[in-house]
PDB file of C-alpha atoms in Angstrom:
ATOM      1  CA  MET A 357     -32.011 -13.510  17.741  1.00  0.00           C
ATOM      2  CA  LYS A 358     -35.205 -11.557  18.295  1.00  0.00           C
ATOM      3  CA  ARG A 359     -34.222 -11.025  21.984  1.00  0.00           C
ATOM      4  CA  LEU A 360     -30.704  -9.621  20.632  1.00  0.00           C
ATOM      5  CA  ASN A 361     -32.382  -7.426  18.102  1.00  0.00           C
ATOM      6  CA  VAL A 362     -34.632  -5.968  21.051  1.00  0.00           C
ATOM      7  CA  ILE A 363     -31.680  -5.221  23.285  1.00  0.00           C
ATOM      8  CA  TYR A 364     -29.758  -3.805  20.200  1.00  0.00           C
ATOM      9  CA  LEU A 365     -32.636  -1.436  19.566  1.00  0.00           C
ATOM     10  CA  ILE A 366     -32.882  -0.140  23.235  1.00  0.00           C
ATOM     11  CA  LEU A 367     -29.097   0.059  23.643  1.00  0.00           C
ATOM     12  CA  ALA A 368     -28.934   2.120  20.190  1.00  0.00           C
ATOM     13  CA  ALA A 369     -31.720   4.332  20.990  1.00  0.00           C
ATOM     14  CA  LEU A 370     -30.291   5.051  24.600  1.00  0.00           C
ATOM     15  CA  ILE A 371     -26.914   5.841  23.304  1.00  0.00           C
ATOM     16  CA  VAL A 372     -28.049   7.896  20.502  1.00  0.00           C
ATOM     17  CA  LEU A 373     -30.052  10.159  22.968  1.00  0.00           C
ATOM     18  CA  SER A 374     -27.155  10.644  25.056  1.00  0.00           C
ATOM     19  CA  GLY A 375     -24.670  11.078  22.297  1.00  0.00           C
ATOM     20  CA  CYS A 376     -27.162  13.952  20.860  1.00  0.00           C
ATOM     21  CA  GLN A 377     -26.048  15.898  24.354  1.00  0.00           C
ATOM     22  CA  SER A 378     -22.352  15.168  24.196  1.00  0.00           C
ATOM     23  CA  GLY A 379     -21.115  17.890  21.981  1.00  0.00           C
ATOM     24  CA  ASN A 380     -19.840  15.903  19.293  1.00  0.00           C
ATOM     25  CA  SER A 381     -21.808  17.628  16.445  1.00  0.00           C
ATOM     26  CA  ASP A 382     -18.502  19.172  15.009  1.00  0.00           C
ATOM     27  CA  SER A 383     -16.977  15.944  14.777  1.00  0.00           C
ATOM     28  CA  ASN A 384     -20.045  14.514  13.235  1.00  0.00           C
ATOM     29  CA  LYS A 385     -20.058  17.117  10.430  1.00  0.00           C
ATOM     30  CA  GLU A 386     -16.334  16.509   9.615  1.00  0.00           C
ATOM     31  CA  THR A 387     -17.044  12.667   9.291  1.00  0.00           C
ATOM     32  CA  LYS A 388     -20.038  13.313   6.924  1.00  0.00           C
ATOM     33  CA  GLN A 389     -17.902  15.723   4.784  1.00  0.00           C
ATOM     34  CA  GLU A 390     -15.758  12.786   3.802  1.00  0.00           C
ATOM     35  CA  SER A 391     -18.853  11.698   1.796  1.00  0.00           C
ATOM     36  CA  THR A 392     -18.070  14.045  -1.041  1.00  0.00           C
ATOM     37  CA  ASP A 393     -15.065  11.711  -1.862  1.00  0.00           C
ATOM     38  CA  LYS A 394     -16.209  10.492  -5.375  1.00  0.00           C
ATOM     39  CA  LYS A 395     -13.913   7.445  -5.094  1.00  0.00           C
ATOM     40  CA  GLU A 396     -16.079   4.177  -6.051  1.00  0.00           C
ATOM     41  CA  ASP A 397     -16.063   2.011  -2.971  1.00  0.00           C
ATOM     42  CA  LYS A 398     -15.896  -1.630  -3.900  1.00  0.00           C
ATOM     43  CA  ARG A 399     -15.762  -2.895  -0.476  1.00  0.00           C
ATOM     44  CA  ILE A 400     -18.458  -1.769   2.047  1.00  0.00           C
ATOM     45  CA  VAL A 401     -19.003  -2.770   5.676  1.00  0.00           C
ATOM     46  CA  SER A 402     -22.566  -1.900   7.231  1.00  0.00           C
ATOM     47  CA  LEU A 403     -22.761  -1.700  11.113  1.00  0.00           C
ATOM     48  CA  ILE A 404     -26.455  -1.562  11.368  1.00  0.00           C
ATOM     49  CA  PRO A 405     -29.280  -3.563   9.697  1.00  0.00           C
ATOM     50  CA  SER A 406     -31.276  -0.595   8.187  1.00  0.00           C
ATOM     51  CA  ASN A 407     -28.072   0.641   6.308  1.00  0.00           C
ATOM     52  CA  THR A 408     -27.575  -2.858   5.152  1.00  0.00           C
ATOM     53  CA  GLU A 409     -31.065  -3.054   3.623  1.00  0.00           C
ATOM     54  CA  ILE A 410     -30.809   0.278   2.167  1.00  0.00           C
ATOM     55  CA  LEU A 411     -27.252  -0.706   0.334  1.00  0.00           C
ATOM     56  CA  TYR A 412     -28.778  -3.665  -1.100  1.00  0.00           C
ATOM     57  CA  GLU A 413     -32.001  -1.637  -2.296  1.00  0.00           C
ATOM     58  CA  LEU A 414     -29.433   0.781  -4.033  1.00  0.00           C
ATOM     59  CA  GLY A 415     -28.019  -2.162  -5.786  1.00  0.00           C
ATOM     60  CA  LEU A 416     -24.875  -2.389  -3.819  1.00  0.00           C
ATOM     61  CA  GLY A 417     -25.359  -5.883  -2.259  1.00  0.00           C
ATOM     62  CA  ASP A 418     -22.342  -7.405  -4.317  1.00  0.00           C
ATOM     63  CA  LYS A 419     -20.155  -4.442  -2.655  1.00  0.00           C
ATOM     64  CA  VAL A 420     -21.084  -5.267   0.972  1.00  0.00           C
ATOM     65  CA  VAL A 421     -18.388  -7.417   2.458  1.00  0.00           C
ATOM     66  CA  GLY A 422     -19.485  -7.164   5.977  1.00  0.00           C
ATOM     67  CA  VAL A 423     -22.511  -6.570   8.328  1.00  0.00           C
ATOM     68  CA  SER A 424     -23.401  -6.367  12.093  1.00  0.00           C
ATOM     69  CA  THR A 425     -23.944  -9.371  14.027  1.00  0.00           C
ATOM     70  CA  VAL A 426     -27.913  -8.803  14.065  1.00  0.00           C
ATOM     71  CA  ASP A 427     -28.201  -8.349  10.489  1.00  0.00           C
ATOM     72  CA  ASP A 428     -30.587 -10.895   8.855  1.00  0.00           C
ATOM     73  CA  TYR A 429     -32.068  -9.327   5.950  1.00  0.00           C
ATOM     74  CA  PRO A 430     -31.886 -10.031   2.990  1.00  0.00           C
ATOM     75  CA  LYS A 431     -30.927 -13.477   3.099  1.00  0.00           C
ATOM     76  CA  ASP A 432     -27.719 -12.909   1.447  1.00  0.00           C
ATOM     77  CA  VAL A 433     -26.220 -11.398   4.634  1.00  0.00           C
ATOM     78  CA  LYS A 434     -25.774 -14.579   6.055  1.00  0.00           C
ATOM     79  CA  ASN A 435     -22.831 -15.107   3.623  1.00  0.00           C
ATOM     80  CA  LYS A 436     -20.920 -12.035   4.786  1.00  0.00           C
ATOM     81  CA  LYS A 437     -18.561 -11.434   7.680  1.00  0.00           C
ATOM     82  CA  LYS A 438     -20.178 -10.309  10.669  1.00  0.00           C
ATOM     83  CA  PHE A 439     -18.884  -7.574  13.202  1.00  0.00           C
ATOM     84  CA  ASP A 440     -20.408  -6.583  16.740  1.00  0.00           C
ATOM     85  CA  ALA A 441     -21.156  -2.897  16.245  1.00  0.00           C
ATOM     86  CA  PHE A 442     -21.044  -2.421  20.136  1.00  0.00           C
ATOM     87  CA  LYS A 443     -17.519  -4.141  20.465  1.00  0.00           C
ATOM     88  CA  LEU A 444     -15.692  -3.641  17.491  1.00  0.00           C
ATOM     89  CA  ASP A 445     -12.615  -5.716  16.450  1.00  0.00           C
ATOM     90  CA  THR A 446     -10.540  -3.231  14.622  1.00  0.00           C
ATOM     91  CA  GLU A 447      -7.882  -6.072  13.486  1.00  0.00           C
ATOM     92  CA  ALA A 448     -10.938  -8.124  12.121  1.00  0.00           C
ATOM     93  CA  LEU A 449     -12.363  -5.315  10.194  1.00  0.00           C
ATOM     94  CA  LEU A 450      -9.093  -4.227   8.617  1.00  0.00           C
ATOM     95  CA  LYS A 451      -8.497  -7.777   7.234  1.00  0.00           C
ATOM     96  CA  ALA A 452     -11.808  -7.349   5.731  1.00  0.00           C
ATOM     97  CA  LYS A 453     -10.276  -4.600   3.813  1.00  0.00           C
ATOM     98  CA  PRO A 454     -13.291  -2.084   3.481  1.00  0.00           C
ATOM     99  CA  ASP A 455     -13.043   1.107   1.448  1.00  0.00           C
ATOM    100  CA  LEU A 456     -15.999   2.369   3.276  1.00  0.00           C
ATOM    101  CA  ILE A 457     -17.556   1.704   6.601  1.00  0.00           C
ATOM    102  CA  LEU A 458     -21.109   2.918   7.085  1.00  0.00           C
ATOM    103  CA  ALA A 459     -21.338   3.534  11.032  1.00  0.00           C
ATOM    104  CA  HIS A 460     -24.679   4.486  12.959  1.00  0.00           C
ATOM    105  CA  GLU A 461     -24.810   7.863  14.985  1.00  0.00           C
ATOM    106  CA  SER A 462     -24.843   5.415  18.102  1.00  0.00           C
ATOM    107  CA  ASN A 463     -21.424   4.304  17.173  1.00  0.00           C
ATOM    108  CA  GLN A 464     -20.044   7.720  17.428  1.00  0.00           C
ATOM    109  CA  SER A 465     -20.804   7.458  21.390  1.00  0.00           C
ATOM    110  CA  THR A 466     -19.432   3.716  21.831  1.00  0.00           C
ATOM    111  CA  GLN A 467     -17.088   2.876  19.090  1.00  0.00           C
ATOM    112  CA  GLU A 468     -15.365   6.376  18.034  1.00  0.00           C
ATOM    113  CA  LYS A 469     -11.861   5.633  19.056  1.00  0.00           C
ATOM    114  CA  ASP A 470     -11.682   2.158  17.206  1.00  0.00           C
ATOM    115  CA  LEU A 471     -13.304   3.707  14.365  1.00  0.00           C
ATOM    116  CA  LYS A 472     -10.795   6.384  14.430  1.00  0.00           C
ATOM    117  CA  LYS A 473      -8.087   3.856  14.117  1.00  0.00           C
ATOM    118  CA  LEU A 474      -9.705   2.544  10.799  1.00  0.00           C
ATOM    119  CA  SER A 475     -10.202   6.220   9.719  1.00  0.00           C
ATOM    120  CA  ASP A 476      -6.377   6.882  10.356  1.00  0.00           C
ATOM    121  CA  ALA A 477      -5.566   3.501   8.357  1.00  0.00           C
ATOM    122  CA  GLY A 478      -7.190   4.890   5.439  1.00  0.00           C
ATOM    123  CA  VAL A 479     -10.637   3.516   5.608  1.00  0.00           C
ATOM    124  CA  LYS A 480     -13.492   5.868   5.068  1.00  0.00           C
ATOM    125  CA  VAL A 481     -15.694   5.968   7.963  1.00  0.00           C
ATOM    126  CA  VAL A 482     -19.121   7.724   7.570  1.00  0.00           C
ATOM    127  CA  TYR A 483     -21.686   7.926  10.507  1.00  0.00           C
ATOM    128  CA  ILE A 484     -25.247   7.616   9.283  1.00  0.00           C
ATOM    129  CA  ASP A 485     -27.838   9.583  11.029  1.00  0.00           C
ATOM    130  CA  ASP A 486     -30.191   8.231  13.521  1.00  0.00           C
ATOM    131  CA  ALA A 487     -33.803   8.353  12.183  1.00  0.00           C
ATOM    132  CA  ASN A 488     -36.575   9.047  14.707  1.00  0.00           C
ATOM    133  CA  SER A 489     -39.038   9.633  12.059  1.00  0.00           C
ATOM    134  CA  ILE A 490     -40.214   8.568   8.811  1.00  0.00           C
ATOM    135  CA  ASN A 491     -39.273  11.947   7.095  1.00  0.00           C
ATOM    136  CA  GLU A 492     -35.911  11.490   8.831  1.00  0.00           C
ATOM    137  CA  MET A 493     -35.704   8.108   7.385  1.00  0.00           C
ATOM    138  CA  TYR A 494     -36.138   9.296   3.723  1.00  0.00           C
ATOM    139  CA  GLU A 495     -32.963  11.660   4.743  1.00  0.00           C
ATOM    140  CA  THR A 496     -30.921   8.651   5.707  1.00  0.00           C
ATOM    141  CA  PHE A 497     -31.643   7.009   2.263  1.00  0.00           C
ATOM    142  CA  LYS A 498     -30.238  10.207   0.578  1.00  0.00           C
ATOM    143  CA  GLN A 499     -27.230  10.314   2.914  1.00  0.00           C
ATOM    144  CA  VAL A 500     -26.223   6.575   1.887  1.00  0.00           C
ATOM    145  CA  GLY A 501     -26.813   7.275  -1.852  1.00  0.00           C
ATOM    146  CA  LYS A 502     -24.652  10.421  -1.581  1.00  0.00           C
ATOM    147  CA  VAL A 503     -21.828   8.451   0.222  1.00  0.00           C
ATOM    148  CA  THR A 504     -22.159   5.714  -2.281  1.00  0.00           C
ATOM    149  CA  GLY A 505     -22.728   7.564  -5.477  1.00  0.00           C
ATOM    150  CA  LYS A 506     -26.164   6.507  -5.800  1.00  0.00           C
ATOM    151  CA  GLU A 507     -27.853   9.477  -5.519  1.00  0.00           C
ATOM    152  CA  ARG A 508     -30.211   8.985  -8.445  1.00  0.00           C
ATOM    153  CA  GLU A 509     -31.291   5.537  -7.003  1.00  0.00           C
ATOM    154  CA  ALA A 510     -31.602   6.749  -3.522  1.00  0.00           C
ATOM    155  CA  ASN A 511     -34.344   9.634  -4.561  1.00  0.00           C
ATOM    156  CA  GLN A 512     -36.101   6.672  -6.620  1.00  0.00           C
ATOM    157  CA  LEU A 513     -36.128   4.780  -3.567  1.00  0.00           C
ATOM    158  CA  VAL A 514     -37.622   7.831  -1.392  1.00  0.00           C
ATOM    159  CA  ARG A 515     -40.403   8.260  -3.910  1.00  0.00           C
ATOM    160  CA  LYS A 516     -41.268   4.472  -4.056  1.00  0.00           C
ATOM    161  CA  VAL A 517     -41.364   4.243  -0.084  1.00  0.00           C
ATOM    162  CA  LYS A 518     -43.215   7.576   0.135  1.00  0.00           C
ATOM    163  CA  SER A 519     -45.862   6.218  -2.328  1.00  0.00           C
ATOM    164  CA  GLU A 520     -46.158   2.804  -0.468  1.00  0.00           C
ATOM    165  CA  ILE A 521     -46.332   4.474   3.029  1.00  0.00           C
ATOM    166  CA  ASN A 522     -49.333   6.875   1.638  1.00  0.00           C
ATOM    167  CA  ASN A 523     -51.067   4.000   0.398  1.00  0.00           C
ATOM    168  CA  VAL A 524     -51.175   2.657   4.003  1.00  0.00           C
ATOM    169  CA  ILE A 525     -52.270   5.825   5.667  1.00  0.00           C
ATOM    170  CA  ILE A 526     -55.101   6.414   2.998  1.00  0.00           C
ATOM    171  CA  GLU A 527     -56.515   2.841   3.986  1.00  0.00           C
ATOM    172  CA  VAL A 528     -56.608   3.786   7.797  1.00  0.00           C
ATOM    173  CA  PRO A 529     -60.367   3.456   8.818  1.00  0.00           C
ATOM    174  CA  LYS A 530     -61.546   7.072   9.754  1.00  0.00           C
ATOM    175  CA  GLU A 531     -64.170   5.677  12.060  1.00  0.00           C
ATOM    176  CA  GLN A 532     -61.646   4.068  14.214  1.00  0.00           C
ATOM    177  CA  GLN A 533     -58.885   6.855  14.391  1.00  0.00           C
ATOM    178  CA  GLY A 534     -57.458   7.867  17.612  1.00  0.00           C
ATOM    179  CA  LYS A 535     -57.076   4.471  19.154  1.00  0.00           C
ATOM    180  CA  LYS A 536     -54.919   4.604  22.249  1.00  0.00           C
ATOM    181  CA  VAL A 537     -51.997   2.227  21.792  1.00  0.00           C
ATOM    182  CA  PHE A 538     -49.201   0.907  24.128  1.00  0.00           C
ATOM    183  CA  MET A 539     -46.004  -0.541  22.421  1.00  0.00           C
ATOM    184  CA  GLU A 540     -44.050  -2.800  24.471  1.00  0.00           C
ATOM    185  CA  ILE A 541     -40.681  -3.475  23.195  1.00  0.00           C
ATOM    186  CA  SER A 542     -39.255  -5.215  26.303  1.00  0.00           C
ATOM    187  CA  SER A 543     -40.883  -7.202  29.151  1.00  0.00           C
ATOM    188  CA  GLN A 544     -38.228  -8.446  31.377  1.00  0.00           C
ATOM    189  CA  PRO A 545     -36.468  -7.809  33.540  1.00  0.00           C
ATOM    190  CA  ASP A 546     -37.972  -4.118  33.212  1.00  0.00           C
ATOM    191  CA  ILE A 547     -40.852  -2.999  30.954  1.00  0.00           C
ATOM    192  CA  TYR A 548     -39.618  -0.519  27.985  1.00  0.00           C
ATOM    193  CA  THR A 549     -42.060   1.400  25.758  1.00  0.00           C
ATOM    194  CA  SER A 550     -41.563   4.437  23.317  1.00  0.00           C
ATOM    195  CA  GLY A 551     -42.139   8.005  23.852  1.00  0.00           C
ATOM    196  CA  SER A 552     -42.062  11.074  21.645  1.00  0.00           C
ATOM    197  CA  ASN A 553     -39.331  11.616  19.288  1.00  0.00           C
ATOM    198  CA  THR A 554     -38.960   7.733  18.499  1.00  0.00           C
ATOM    199  CA  PHE A 555     -39.700   5.848  15.363  1.00  0.00           C
ATOM    200  CA  TYR A 556     -42.601   4.057  17.004  1.00  0.00           C
ATOM    201  CA  ASP A 557     -44.334   7.243  18.065  1.00  0.00           C
ATOM    202  CA  ASP A 558     -44.179   8.684  14.459  1.00  0.00           C
ATOM    203  CA  MET A 559     -45.432   5.643  12.970  1.00  0.00           C
ATOM    204  CA  LEU A 560     -48.581   5.452  15.177  1.00  0.00           C
ATOM    205  CA  ASN A 561     -49.082   9.171  14.648  1.00  0.00           C
ATOM    206  CA  SER A 562     -48.853   8.647  10.802  1.00  0.00           C
ATOM    207  CA  ILE A 563     -51.681   5.956  11.002  1.00  0.00           C
ATOM    208  CA  LYS A 564     -53.843   8.321  13.249  1.00  0.00           C
ATOM    209  CA  ALA A 565     -53.442   6.325  16.312  1.00  0.00           C
ATOM    210  CA  GLU A 566     -52.208   7.656  19.916  1.00  0.00           C
ATOM    211  CA  ASN A 567     -49.208   6.706  21.747  1.00  0.00           C
ATOM    212  CA  ILE A 568     -50.178   6.437  25.449  1.00  0.00           C
ATOM    213  CA  TYR A 569     -46.789   7.400  26.275  1.00  0.00           C
ATOM    214  CA  HIS A 570     -46.597  10.523  23.940  1.00  0.00           C
ATOM    215  CA  ASP A 571     -46.230  12.873  26.712  1.00  0.00           C
ATOM    216  CA  GLN A 572     -42.843  11.473  27.589  1.00  0.00           C
ATOM    217  CA  GLU A 573     -39.605  11.747  25.319  1.00  0.00           C
ATOM    218  CA  GLY A 574     -37.332   8.796  24.165  1.00  0.00           C
ATOM    219  CA  TRP A 575     -37.232   5.253  25.009  1.00  0.00           C
ATOM    220  CA  ILE A 576     -38.965   4.901  28.687  1.00  0.00           C
ATOM    221  CA  LYS A 577     -38.792   2.409  31.527  1.00  0.00           C
ATOM    222  CA  THR A 578     -42.391   2.099  32.511  1.00  0.00           C
ATOM    223  CA  ASP A 579     -44.234  -0.411  35.181  1.00  0.00           C
ATOM    224  CA  LYS A 580     -47.741  -1.988  35.532  1.00  0.00           C
ATOM    225  CA  GLU A 581     -49.071   0.453  37.483  1.00  0.00           C
ATOM    226  CA  SER A 582     -48.751   3.146  34.890  1.00  0.00           C
ATOM    227  CA  ILE A 583     -49.779   1.080  32.005  1.00  0.00           C
ATOM    228  CA  LEU A 584     -53.130   0.203  33.996  1.00  0.00           C
ATOM    229  CA  LYS A 585     -53.458   3.970  34.507  1.00  0.00           C
ATOM    230  CA  ARG A 586     -53.183   4.867  31.108  1.00  0.00           C
ATOM    231  CA  ASN A 587     -55.558   2.104  30.054  1.00  0.00           C
ATOM    232  CA  PRO A 588     -54.657   1.519  26.242  1.00  0.00           C
ATOM    233  CA  ASP A 589     -57.185   0.123  23.533  1.00  0.00           C
ATOM    234  CA  VAL A 590     -54.498  -1.844  21.924  1.00  0.00           C
ATOM    235  CA  MET A 591     -51.351  -3.509  23.306  1.00  0.00           C
ATOM    236  CA  ILE A 592     -48.498  -4.628  20.862  1.00  0.00           C
ATOM    237  CA  THR A 593     -45.147  -6.292  21.744  1.00  0.00           C
ATOM    238  CA  THR A 594     -42.092  -6.168  19.721  1.00  0.00           C
ATOM    239  CA  SER A 595     -40.067  -8.180  22.103  1.00  0.00           C
ATOM    240  CA  GLY A 596     -39.976 -11.488  20.308  1.00  0.00           C
ATOM    241  CA  GLN A 597     -43.330 -13.013  21.972  1.00  0.00           C
ATOM    242  CA  ASN A 598     -45.886 -14.624  19.947  1.00  0.00           C
ATOM    243  CA  GLU A 599     -49.650 -13.318  20.582  1.00  0.00           C
ATOM    244  CA  ASP A 600     -50.779 -16.169  22.696  1.00  0.00           C
ATOM    245  CA  GLU A 601     -47.680 -15.825  24.998  1.00  0.00           C
ATOM    246  CA  TYR A 602     -48.333 -11.918  25.287  1.00  0.00           C
ATOM    247  CA  GLN A 603     -51.912 -12.398  25.974  1.00  0.00           C
ATOM    248  CA  LYS A 604     -51.013 -14.888  28.670  1.00  0.00           C
ATOM    249  CA  LEU A 605     -48.492 -12.353  29.982  1.00  0.00           C
ATOM    250  CA  ASN A 606     -50.951  -9.825  30.419  1.00  0.00           C
ATOM    251  CA  ASN A 607     -53.730 -12.049  31.858  1.00  0.00           C
ATOM    252  CA  ASN A 608     -51.153 -12.726  34.726  1.00  0.00           C
ATOM    253  CA  ARG A 609     -50.529  -9.353  35.497  1.00  0.00           C
ATOM    254  CA  ASP A 610     -52.268  -7.966  38.652  1.00  0.00           C
ATOM    255  CA  GLY A 611     -55.222  -5.673  37.810  1.00  0.00           C
ATOM    256  CA  PHE A 612     -54.677  -6.026  33.743  1.00  0.00           C
ATOM    257  CA  GLU A 613     -58.225  -7.591  33.331  1.00  0.00           C
ATOM    258  CA  GLN A 614     -59.428  -4.278  33.500  1.00  0.00           C
ATOM    259  CA  VAL A 615     -57.460  -2.976  30.763  1.00  0.00           C
ATOM    260  CA  LYS A 616     -59.469  -2.243  27.720  1.00  0.00           C
ATOM    261  CA  ALA A 617     -56.951  -4.128  25.452  1.00  0.00           C
ATOM    262  CA  VAL A 618     -56.892  -7.115  27.512  1.00  0.00           C
ATOM    263  CA  LYS A 619     -60.788  -7.268  28.157  1.00  0.00           C
ATOM    264  CA  GLU A 620     -61.360  -6.776  24.343  1.00  0.00           C
ATOM    265  CA  LYS A 621     -58.390  -9.093  23.403  1.00  0.00           C
ATOM    266  CA  HIS A 622     -56.658  -6.580  21.392  1.00  0.00           C
ATOM    267  CA  VAL A 623     -53.224  -7.793  22.409  1.00  0.00           C
ATOM    268  CA  HIS A 624     -50.812  -8.443  19.410  1.00  0.00           C
ATOM    269  CA  ALA A 625     -47.443  -9.112  18.788  1.00  0.00           C
ATOM    270  CA  LEU A 626     -45.292  -7.595  15.819  1.00  0.00           C
ATOM    271  CA  ASN A 627     -41.964  -8.550  14.272  1.00  0.00           C
ATOM    272  CA  ALA A 628     -39.655  -5.760  15.636  1.00  0.00           C
ATOM    273  CA  ASP A 629     -37.476  -5.835  12.455  1.00  0.00           C
ATOM    274  CA  MET A 630     -40.399  -4.712  10.289  1.00  0.00           C
ATOM    275  CA  ILE A 631     -41.187  -1.554  12.455  1.00  0.00           C
ATOM    276  CA  SER A 632     -38.219  -0.426  14.241  1.00  0.00           C
ATOM    277  CA  ARG A 633     -35.606  -0.439  11.157  1.00  0.00           C
ATOM    278  CA  PRO A 634     -35.839   2.766   9.259  1.00  0.00           C
ATOM    279  CA  GLY A 635     -35.376   1.083   5.789  1.00  0.00           C
ATOM    280  CA  PRO A 636     -36.933   0.150   2.521  1.00  0.00           C
ATOM    281  CA  ARG A 637     -39.415  -2.417   3.964  1.00  0.00           C
ATOM    282  CA  LEU A 638     -40.940  -0.048   6.367  1.00  0.00           C
ATOM    283  CA  ALA A 639     -44.351   0.423   4.512  1.00  0.00           C
ATOM    284  CA  LYS A 640     -44.753  -3.365   4.792  1.00  0.00           C
ATOM    285  CA  GLY A 641     -44.136  -3.019   8.574  1.00  0.00           C
ATOM    286  CA  LEU A 642     -46.502   0.037   8.995  1.00  0.00           C
ATOM    287  CA  LYS A 643     -49.242  -1.982   7.112  1.00  0.00           C
ATOM    288  CA  GLU A 644     -48.891  -4.791   9.622  1.00  0.00           C
ATOM    289  CA  LEU A 645     -48.811  -2.172  12.464  1.00  0.00           C
ATOM    290  CA  SER A 646     -52.140  -0.660  11.174  1.00  0.00           C
ATOM    291  CA  ASP A 647     -53.655  -3.852  10.614  1.00  0.00           C
ATOM    292  CA  LYS A 648     -53.119  -4.692  14.442  1.00  0.00           C
ATOM    293  CA  VAL A 649     -54.156  -1.389  15.618  1.00  0.00           C
ATOM    294  CA  TYR A 650     -57.353  -1.312  13.790  1.00  0.00           C
ATOM    295  CA  ASP A 651     -58.113  -5.163  13.576  1.00  0.00           C
TER     296      ASP A 651
END
């Protein structure tokens, strides 16, 4: 499941970045305008885990009848119908009789034709914006709240998560700020990391750490030579490996015995779900990230 989540994260990110340049802004706006419909939605399908978590936090868990195949939180989602967000089965979706489908921005690039079939069949389809920063995440809370008639609850959620995140930030030790961090989101067959204009980059910035690939934009394929040259103080994997496995992997990479993070054993593993999903649990994930960076 963790491997699937990593692949899902990379694919979604790359698709969103390409979709941003595809000239679909007018279509996007038209779809979002459907959110002004005040009819109560009693059957909701969510096609990305972060949207699902937002729905549950807004008190709409009982209205959720379907989720993506990579949804795993909260536990109740195991009882919901599962749909592959990157290979939609429109017939199965129609059988679920949803009033509302919350799609992700990436779905517009990959599944727009199938989702249009559902829209033509009378199902309200709304694309939720991709969040590449903490502030953009708050806007997705509000967007989901507006779509579902839970604007007051969404605003309360924004205030709650903002407060939790601020509490994490003020605890960052001033004397250690500025550590250089490498985030490894995939190790095989290629090494992938995050540059600027990504959620990981913004999270590192918020805790006063330096993403060693901030000078490049988006989700990046890199290599061992580049990592060696940038010499991070901390290395963190979200690929599903545990810390012992990740330490062993780096011990076996040629030349990595000279990397500061490896020499000083500042090599860590984190659950990708906690820090890659722009949702209500983000403050907990940010705390875990900060604890690893400043251990």
